[in-house]
Tab-separated table of N, CA, C and O in Angstrom:
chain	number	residue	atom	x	y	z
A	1	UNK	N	101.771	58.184	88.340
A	1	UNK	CA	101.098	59.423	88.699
A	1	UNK	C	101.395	59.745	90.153
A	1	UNK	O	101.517	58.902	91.041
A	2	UNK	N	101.498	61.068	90.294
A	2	UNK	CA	101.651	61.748	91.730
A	2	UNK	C	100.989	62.497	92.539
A	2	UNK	O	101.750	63.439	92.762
A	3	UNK	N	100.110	62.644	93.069
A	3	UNK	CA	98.661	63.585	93.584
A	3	UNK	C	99.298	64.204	94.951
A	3	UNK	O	99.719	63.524	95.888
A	4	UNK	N	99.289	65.484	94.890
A	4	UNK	CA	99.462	66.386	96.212
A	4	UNK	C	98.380	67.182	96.273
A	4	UNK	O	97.747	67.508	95.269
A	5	UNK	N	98.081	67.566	97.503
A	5	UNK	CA	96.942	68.508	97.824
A	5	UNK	C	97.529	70.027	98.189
A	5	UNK	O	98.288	70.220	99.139
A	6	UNK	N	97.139	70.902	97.439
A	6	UNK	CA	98.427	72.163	97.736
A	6	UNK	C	97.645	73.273	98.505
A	6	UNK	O	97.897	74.476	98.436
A	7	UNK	N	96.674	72.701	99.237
A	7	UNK	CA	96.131	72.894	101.047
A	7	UNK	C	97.478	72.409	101.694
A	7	UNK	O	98.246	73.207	102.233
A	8	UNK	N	97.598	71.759	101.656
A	8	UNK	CA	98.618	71.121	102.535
A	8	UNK	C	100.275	72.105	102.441
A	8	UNK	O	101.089	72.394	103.318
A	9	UNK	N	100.232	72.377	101.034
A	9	UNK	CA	101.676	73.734	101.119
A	9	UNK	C	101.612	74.872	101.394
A	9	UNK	O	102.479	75.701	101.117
A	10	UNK	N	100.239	75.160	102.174
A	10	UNK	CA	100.144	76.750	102.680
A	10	UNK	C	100.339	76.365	103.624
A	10	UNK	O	99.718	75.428	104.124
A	11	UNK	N	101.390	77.062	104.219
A	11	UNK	CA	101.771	76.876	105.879
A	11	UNK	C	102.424	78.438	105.925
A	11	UNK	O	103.353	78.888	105.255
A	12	UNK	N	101.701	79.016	106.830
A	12	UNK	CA	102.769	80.508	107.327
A	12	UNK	C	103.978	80.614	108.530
A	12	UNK	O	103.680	80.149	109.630
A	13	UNK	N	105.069	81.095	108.386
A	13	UNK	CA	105.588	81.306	109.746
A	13	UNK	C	105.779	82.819	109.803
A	13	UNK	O	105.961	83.482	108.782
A	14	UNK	N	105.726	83.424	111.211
A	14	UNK	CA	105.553	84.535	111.674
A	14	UNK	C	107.274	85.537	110.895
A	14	UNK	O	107.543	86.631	110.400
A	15	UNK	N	107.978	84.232	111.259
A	15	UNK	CA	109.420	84.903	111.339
A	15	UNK	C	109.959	85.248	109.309
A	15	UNK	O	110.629	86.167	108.838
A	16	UNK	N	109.304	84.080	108.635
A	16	UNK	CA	110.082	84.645	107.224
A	16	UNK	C	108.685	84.073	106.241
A	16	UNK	O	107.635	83.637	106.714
A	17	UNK	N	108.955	84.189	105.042
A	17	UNK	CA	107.828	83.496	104.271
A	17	UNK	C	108.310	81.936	104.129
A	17	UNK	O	109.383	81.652	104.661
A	18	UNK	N	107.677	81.036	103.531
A	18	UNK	CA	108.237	79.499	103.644
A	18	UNK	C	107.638	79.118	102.101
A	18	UNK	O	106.619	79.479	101.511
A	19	UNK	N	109.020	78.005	101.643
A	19	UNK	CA	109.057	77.815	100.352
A	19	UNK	C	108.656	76.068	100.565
A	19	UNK	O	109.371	75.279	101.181
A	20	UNK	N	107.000	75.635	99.716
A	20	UNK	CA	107.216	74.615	100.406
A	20	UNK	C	107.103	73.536	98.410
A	20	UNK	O	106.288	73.671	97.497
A	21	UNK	N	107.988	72.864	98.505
A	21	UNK	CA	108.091	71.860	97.310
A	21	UNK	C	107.207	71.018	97.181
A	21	UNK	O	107.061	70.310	98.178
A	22	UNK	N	106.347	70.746	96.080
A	22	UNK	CA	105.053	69.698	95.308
A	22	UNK	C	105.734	68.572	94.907
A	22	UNK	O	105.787	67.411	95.315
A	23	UNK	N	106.370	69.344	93.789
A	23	UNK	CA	107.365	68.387	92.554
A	23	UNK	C	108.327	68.984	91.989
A	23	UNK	O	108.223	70.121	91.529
A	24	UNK	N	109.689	68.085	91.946
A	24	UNK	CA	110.727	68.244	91.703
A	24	UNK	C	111.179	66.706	90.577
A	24	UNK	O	111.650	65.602	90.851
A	25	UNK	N	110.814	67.257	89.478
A	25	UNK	CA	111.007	66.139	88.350
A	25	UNK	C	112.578	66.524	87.062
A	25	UNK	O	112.241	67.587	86.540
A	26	UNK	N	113.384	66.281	86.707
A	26	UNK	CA	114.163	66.536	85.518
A	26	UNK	C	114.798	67.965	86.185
A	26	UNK	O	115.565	68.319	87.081
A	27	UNK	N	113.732	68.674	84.863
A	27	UNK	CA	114.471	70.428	84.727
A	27	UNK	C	113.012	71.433	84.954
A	27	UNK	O	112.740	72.460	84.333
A	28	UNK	N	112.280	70.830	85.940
A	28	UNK	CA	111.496	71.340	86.207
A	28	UNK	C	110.987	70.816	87.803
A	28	UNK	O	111.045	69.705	88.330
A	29	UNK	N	110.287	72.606	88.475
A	29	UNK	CA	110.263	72.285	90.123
A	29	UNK	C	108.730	72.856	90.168
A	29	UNK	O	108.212	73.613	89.348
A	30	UNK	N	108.254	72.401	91.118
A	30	UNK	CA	106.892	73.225	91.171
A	30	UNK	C	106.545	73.206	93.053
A	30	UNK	O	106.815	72.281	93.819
A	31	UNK	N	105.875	74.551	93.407
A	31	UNK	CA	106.156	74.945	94.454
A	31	UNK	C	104.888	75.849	95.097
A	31	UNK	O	103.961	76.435	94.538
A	32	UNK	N	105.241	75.710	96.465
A	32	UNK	CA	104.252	76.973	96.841
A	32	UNK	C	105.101	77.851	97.799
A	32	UNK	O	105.940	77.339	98.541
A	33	UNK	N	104.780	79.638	97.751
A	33	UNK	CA	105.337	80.642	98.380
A	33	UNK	C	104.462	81.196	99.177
A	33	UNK	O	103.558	81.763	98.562
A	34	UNK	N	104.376	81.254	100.559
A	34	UNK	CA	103.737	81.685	101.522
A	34	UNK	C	104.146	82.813	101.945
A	34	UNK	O	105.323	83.046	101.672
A	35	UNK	N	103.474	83.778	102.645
A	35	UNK	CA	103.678	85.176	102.719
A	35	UNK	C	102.393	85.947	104.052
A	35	UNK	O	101.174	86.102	103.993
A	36	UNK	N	103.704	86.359	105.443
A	36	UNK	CA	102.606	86.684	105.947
A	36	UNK	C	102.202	88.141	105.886
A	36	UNK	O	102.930	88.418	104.933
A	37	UNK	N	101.576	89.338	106.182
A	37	UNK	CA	101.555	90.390	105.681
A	37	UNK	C	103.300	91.117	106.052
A	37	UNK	O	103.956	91.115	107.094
A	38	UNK	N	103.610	91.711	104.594
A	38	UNK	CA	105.116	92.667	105.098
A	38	UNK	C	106.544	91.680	104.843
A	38	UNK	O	107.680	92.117	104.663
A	39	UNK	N	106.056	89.984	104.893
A	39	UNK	CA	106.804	89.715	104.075
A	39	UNK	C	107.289	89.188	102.362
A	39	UNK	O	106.512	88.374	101.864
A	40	UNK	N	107.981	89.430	101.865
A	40	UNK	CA	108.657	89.616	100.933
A	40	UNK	C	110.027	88.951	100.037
A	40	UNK	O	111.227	88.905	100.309
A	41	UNK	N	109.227	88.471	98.849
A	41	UNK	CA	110.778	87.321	98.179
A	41	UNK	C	112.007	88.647	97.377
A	41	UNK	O	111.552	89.565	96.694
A	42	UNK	N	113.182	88.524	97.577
A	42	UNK	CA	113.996	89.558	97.149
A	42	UNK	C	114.192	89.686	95.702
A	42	UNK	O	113.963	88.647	95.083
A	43	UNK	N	114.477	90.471	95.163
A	43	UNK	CA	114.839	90.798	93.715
A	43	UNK	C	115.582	89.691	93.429
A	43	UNK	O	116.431	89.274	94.217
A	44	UNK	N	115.297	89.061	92.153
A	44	UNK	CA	116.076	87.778	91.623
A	44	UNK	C	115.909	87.674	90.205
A	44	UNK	O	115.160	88.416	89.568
A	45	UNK	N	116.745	86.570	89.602
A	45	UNK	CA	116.167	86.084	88.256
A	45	UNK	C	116.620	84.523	88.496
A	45	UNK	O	117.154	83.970	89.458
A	46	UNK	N	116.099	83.960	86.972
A	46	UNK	CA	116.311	82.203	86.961
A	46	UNK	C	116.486	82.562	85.674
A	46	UNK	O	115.461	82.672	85.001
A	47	UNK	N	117.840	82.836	85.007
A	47	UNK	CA	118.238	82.344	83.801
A	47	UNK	C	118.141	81.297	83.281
A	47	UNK	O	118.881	80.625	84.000
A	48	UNK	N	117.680	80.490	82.371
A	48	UNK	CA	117.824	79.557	81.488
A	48	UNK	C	116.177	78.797	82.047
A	48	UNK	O	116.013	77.586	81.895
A	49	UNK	N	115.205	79.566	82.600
A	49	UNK	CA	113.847	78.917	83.127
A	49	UNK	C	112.805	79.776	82.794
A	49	UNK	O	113.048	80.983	82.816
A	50	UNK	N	112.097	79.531	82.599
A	50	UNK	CA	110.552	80.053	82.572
A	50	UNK	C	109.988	79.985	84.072
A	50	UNK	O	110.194	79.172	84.973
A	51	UNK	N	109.184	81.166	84.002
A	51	UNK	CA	108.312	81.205	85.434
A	51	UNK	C	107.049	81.029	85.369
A	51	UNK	O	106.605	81.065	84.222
A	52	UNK	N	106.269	80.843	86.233
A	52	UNK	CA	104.812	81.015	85.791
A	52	UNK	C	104.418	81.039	87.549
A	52	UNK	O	104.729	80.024	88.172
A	53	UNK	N	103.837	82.030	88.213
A	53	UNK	CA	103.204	81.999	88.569
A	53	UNK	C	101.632	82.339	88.723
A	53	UNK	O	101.144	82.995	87.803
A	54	UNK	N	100.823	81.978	89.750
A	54	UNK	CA	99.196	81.548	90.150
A	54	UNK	C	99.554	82.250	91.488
A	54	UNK	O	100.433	81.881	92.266
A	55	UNK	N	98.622	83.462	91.649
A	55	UNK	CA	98.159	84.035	93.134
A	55	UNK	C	97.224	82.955	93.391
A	55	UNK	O	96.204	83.180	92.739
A	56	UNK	N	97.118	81.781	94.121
A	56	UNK	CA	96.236	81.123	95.073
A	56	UNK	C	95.316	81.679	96.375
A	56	UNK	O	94.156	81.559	96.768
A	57	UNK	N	96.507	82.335	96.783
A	57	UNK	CA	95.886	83.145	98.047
A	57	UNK	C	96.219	84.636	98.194
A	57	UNK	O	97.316	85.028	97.795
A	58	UNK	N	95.528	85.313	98.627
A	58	UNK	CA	95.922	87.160	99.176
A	58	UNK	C	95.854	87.799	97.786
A	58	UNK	O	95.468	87.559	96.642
A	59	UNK	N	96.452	88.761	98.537
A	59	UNK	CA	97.398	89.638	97.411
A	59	UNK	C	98.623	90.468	97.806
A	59	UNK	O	99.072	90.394	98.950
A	60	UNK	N	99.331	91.492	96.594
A	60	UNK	CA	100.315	91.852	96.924
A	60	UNK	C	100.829	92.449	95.980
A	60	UNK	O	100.033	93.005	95.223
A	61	UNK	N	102.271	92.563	95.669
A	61	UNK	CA	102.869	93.208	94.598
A	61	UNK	C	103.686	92.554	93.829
A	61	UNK	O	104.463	91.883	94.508
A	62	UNK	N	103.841	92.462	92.788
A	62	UNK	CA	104.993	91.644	91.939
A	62	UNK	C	105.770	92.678	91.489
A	62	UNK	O	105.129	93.709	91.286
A	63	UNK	N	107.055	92.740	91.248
A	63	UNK	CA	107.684	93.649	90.947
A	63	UNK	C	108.565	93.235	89.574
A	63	UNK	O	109.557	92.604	89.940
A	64	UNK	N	108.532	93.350	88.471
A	64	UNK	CA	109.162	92.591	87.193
A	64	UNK	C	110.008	93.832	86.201
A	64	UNK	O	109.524	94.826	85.658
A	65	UNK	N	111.532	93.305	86.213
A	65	UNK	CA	112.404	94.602	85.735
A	65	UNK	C	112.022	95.996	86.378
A	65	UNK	O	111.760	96.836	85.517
A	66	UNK	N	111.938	96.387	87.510
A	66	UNK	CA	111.783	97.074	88.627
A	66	UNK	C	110.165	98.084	88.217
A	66	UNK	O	110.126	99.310	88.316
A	67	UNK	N	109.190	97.379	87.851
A	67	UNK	CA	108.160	98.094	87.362
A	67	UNK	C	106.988	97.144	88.490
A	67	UNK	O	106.736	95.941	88.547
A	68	UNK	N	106.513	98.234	89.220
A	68	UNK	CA	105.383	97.006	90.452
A	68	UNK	C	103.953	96.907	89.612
A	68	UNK	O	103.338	97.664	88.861
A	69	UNK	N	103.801	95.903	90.010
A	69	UNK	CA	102.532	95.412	89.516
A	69	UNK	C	101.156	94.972	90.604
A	69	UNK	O	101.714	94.519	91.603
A	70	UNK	N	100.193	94.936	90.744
A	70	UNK	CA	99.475	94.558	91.916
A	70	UNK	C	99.100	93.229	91.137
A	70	UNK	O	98.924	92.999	89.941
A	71	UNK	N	99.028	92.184	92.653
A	71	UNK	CA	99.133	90.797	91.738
A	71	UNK	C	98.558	90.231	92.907
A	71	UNK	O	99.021	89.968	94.017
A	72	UNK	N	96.573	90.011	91.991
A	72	UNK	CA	95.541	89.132	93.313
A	72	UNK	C	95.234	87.742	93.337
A	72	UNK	O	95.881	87.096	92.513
A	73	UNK	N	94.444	87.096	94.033
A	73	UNK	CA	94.263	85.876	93.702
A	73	UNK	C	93.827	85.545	92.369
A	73	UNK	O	93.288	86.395	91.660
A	74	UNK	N	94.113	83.850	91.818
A	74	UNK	CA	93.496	83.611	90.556
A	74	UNK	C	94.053	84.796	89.458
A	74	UNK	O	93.316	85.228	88.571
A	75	UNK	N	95.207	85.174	89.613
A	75	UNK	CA	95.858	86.059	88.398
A	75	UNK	C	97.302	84.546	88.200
A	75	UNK	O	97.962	83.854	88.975
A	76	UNK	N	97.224	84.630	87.377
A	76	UNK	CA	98.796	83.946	86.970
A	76	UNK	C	99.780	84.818	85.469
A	76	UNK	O	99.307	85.375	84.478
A	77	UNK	N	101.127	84.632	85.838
A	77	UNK	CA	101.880	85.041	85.095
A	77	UNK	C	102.819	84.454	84.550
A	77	UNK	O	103.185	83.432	85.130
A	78	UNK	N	103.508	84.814	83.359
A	78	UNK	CA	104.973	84.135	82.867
A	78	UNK	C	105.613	85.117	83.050
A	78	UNK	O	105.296	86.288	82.841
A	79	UNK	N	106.929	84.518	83.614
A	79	UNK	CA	108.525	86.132	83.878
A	79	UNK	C	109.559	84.853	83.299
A	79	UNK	O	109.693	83.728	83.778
A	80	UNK	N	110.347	85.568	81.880
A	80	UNK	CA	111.092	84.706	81.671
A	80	UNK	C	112.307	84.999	81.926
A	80	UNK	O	112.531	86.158	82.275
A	81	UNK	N	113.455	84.022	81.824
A	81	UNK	CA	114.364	83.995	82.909
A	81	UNK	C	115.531	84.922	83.081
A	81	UNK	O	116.604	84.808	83.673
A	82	UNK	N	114.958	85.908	82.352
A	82	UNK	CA	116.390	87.238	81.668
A	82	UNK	C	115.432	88.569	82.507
A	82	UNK	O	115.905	89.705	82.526
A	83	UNK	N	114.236	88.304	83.088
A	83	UNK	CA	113.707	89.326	83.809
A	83	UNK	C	113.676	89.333	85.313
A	83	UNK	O	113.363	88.233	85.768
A	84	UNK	N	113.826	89.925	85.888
A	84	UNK	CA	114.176	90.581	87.431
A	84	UNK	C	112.771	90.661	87.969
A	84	UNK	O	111.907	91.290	87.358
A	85	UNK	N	112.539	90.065	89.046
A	85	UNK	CA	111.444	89.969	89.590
A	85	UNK	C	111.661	89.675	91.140
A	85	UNK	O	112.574	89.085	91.717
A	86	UNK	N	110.280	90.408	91.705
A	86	UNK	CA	110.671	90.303	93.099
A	86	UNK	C	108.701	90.356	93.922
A	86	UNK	O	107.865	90.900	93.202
A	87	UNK	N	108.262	89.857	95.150
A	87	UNK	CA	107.252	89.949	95.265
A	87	UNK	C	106.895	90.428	96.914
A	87	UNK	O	107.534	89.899	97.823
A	88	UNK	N	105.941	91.356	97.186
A	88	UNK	CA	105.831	91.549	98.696
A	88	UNK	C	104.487	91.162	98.860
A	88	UNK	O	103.778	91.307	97.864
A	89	UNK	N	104.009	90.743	99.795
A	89	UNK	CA	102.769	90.947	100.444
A	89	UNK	C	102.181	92.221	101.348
A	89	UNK	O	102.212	92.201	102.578
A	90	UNK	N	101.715	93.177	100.680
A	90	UNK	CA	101.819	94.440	101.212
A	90	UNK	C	100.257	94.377	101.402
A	90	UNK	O	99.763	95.480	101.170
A	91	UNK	N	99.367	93.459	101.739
A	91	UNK	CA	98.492	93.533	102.107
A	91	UNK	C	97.851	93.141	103.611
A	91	UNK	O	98.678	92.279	103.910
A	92	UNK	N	96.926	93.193	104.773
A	92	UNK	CA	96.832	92.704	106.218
A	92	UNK	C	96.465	91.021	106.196
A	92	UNK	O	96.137	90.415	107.215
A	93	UNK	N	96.579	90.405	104.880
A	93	UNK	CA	96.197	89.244	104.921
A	93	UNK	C	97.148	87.989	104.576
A	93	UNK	O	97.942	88.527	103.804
A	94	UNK	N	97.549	86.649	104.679
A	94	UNK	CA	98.604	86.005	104.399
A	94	UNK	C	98.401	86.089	102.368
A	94	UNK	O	97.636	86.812	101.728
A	95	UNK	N	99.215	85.257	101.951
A	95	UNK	CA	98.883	85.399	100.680
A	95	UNK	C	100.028	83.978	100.168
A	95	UNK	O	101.104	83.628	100.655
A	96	UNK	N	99.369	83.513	99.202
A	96	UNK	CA	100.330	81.929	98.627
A	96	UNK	C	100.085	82.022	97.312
A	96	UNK	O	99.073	82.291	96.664
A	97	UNK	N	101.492	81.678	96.959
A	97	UNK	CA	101.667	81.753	95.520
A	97	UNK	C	102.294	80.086	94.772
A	97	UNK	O	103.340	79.441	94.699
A	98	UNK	N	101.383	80.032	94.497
A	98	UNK	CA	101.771	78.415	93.225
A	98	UNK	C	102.990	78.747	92.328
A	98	UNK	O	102.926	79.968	92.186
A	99	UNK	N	104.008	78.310	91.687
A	99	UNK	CA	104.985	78.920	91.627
A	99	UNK	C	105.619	77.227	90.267
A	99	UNK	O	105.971	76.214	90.870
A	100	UNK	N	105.668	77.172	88.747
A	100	UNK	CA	106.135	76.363	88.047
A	100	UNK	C	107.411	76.947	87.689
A	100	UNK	O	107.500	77.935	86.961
A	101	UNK	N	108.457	76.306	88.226
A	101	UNK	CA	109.907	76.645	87.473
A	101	UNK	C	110.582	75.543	86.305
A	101	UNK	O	111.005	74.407	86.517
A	102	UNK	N	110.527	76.239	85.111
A	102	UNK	CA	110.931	74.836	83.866
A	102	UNK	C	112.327	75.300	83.548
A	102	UNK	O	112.179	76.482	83.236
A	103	UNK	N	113.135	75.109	83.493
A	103	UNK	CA	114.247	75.286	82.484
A	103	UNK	C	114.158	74.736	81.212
A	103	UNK	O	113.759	73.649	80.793
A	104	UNK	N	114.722	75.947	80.579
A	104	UNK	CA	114.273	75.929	79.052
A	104	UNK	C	115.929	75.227	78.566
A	104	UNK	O	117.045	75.350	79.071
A	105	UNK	N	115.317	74.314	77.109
A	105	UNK	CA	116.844	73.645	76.866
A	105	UNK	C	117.256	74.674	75.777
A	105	UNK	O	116.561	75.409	75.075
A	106	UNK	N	118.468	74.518	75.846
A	106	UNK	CA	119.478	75.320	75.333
A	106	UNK	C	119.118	74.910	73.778
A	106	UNK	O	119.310	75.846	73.001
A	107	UNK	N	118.879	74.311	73.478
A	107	UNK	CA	118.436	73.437	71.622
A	107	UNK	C	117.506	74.573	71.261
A	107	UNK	O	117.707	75.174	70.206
A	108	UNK	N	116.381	74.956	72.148
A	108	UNK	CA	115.089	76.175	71.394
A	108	UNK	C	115.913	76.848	71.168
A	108	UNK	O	115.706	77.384	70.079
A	109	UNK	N	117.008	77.225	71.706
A	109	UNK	CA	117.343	78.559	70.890
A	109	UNK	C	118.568	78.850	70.204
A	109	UNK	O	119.049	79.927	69.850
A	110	UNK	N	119.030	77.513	70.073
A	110	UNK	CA	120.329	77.547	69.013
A	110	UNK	C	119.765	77.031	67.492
A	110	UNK	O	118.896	76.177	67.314
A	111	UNK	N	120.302	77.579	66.730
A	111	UNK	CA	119.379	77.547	65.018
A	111	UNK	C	120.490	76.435	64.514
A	111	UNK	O	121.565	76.279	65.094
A	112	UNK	N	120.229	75.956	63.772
A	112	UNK	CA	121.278	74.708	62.851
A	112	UNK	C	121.310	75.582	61.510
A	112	UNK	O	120.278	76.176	61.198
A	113	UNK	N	122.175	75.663	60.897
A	113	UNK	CA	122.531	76.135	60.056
A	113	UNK	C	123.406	75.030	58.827
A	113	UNK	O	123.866	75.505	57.788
């Protein structure tokens, strides 16, 4: 067993947001995203992974296949890995996001025939 306290992965810096790592096991990472007001993670995807994030702290915007969403504390989501997603903190307060990345195996979705 592995115990982290994820007090300890909110850390802000003035200059960018900071990506700070829990656990990094196999095909799966788990994380926290810090955000001080105005900053912002860029449009992306993670093919072959599942997402899930947990607003922990603030709020802000999630942006998923270019459609914004307002996204507060204690909300969590799945974005799976064929969708475009991007997140700002457009609020005067910091904001941290809990953040599970799994990669999905290639077997769920090949059929045997």
């Amino acid at each position: 067993m592995e115990k982290k306290i994820i007090a300890d992965a909110i850390q802000y810096q003035e200059e960018r947001f900071t990506k700070r790592i829990l656990f990094q096991k196999g095909d799966s990472l788990v994380f926290v995203l810090n955000f001080m007001p105005g900053q912002q993670l860029p449009v992306h995807k993670h093919p072959g992974s599942e997402v899930y994030i947990l607003a922990i702290k603030g709020e802000g915007t999630i942006q998923v296949n270019d459609v914004d969403n307002p996204f507060a504390e204690g909300e969590i989501l799945h974005i799976a890995g064929d969708e475009s997603f991007a997140y700002k903190n457009n609020s005067d307060q910091p904001a941290s996001l809990h953040v599970v990345l799994s990669k999905t195996p290639s077997s769920m979705y090949s059929k045997e025939i």
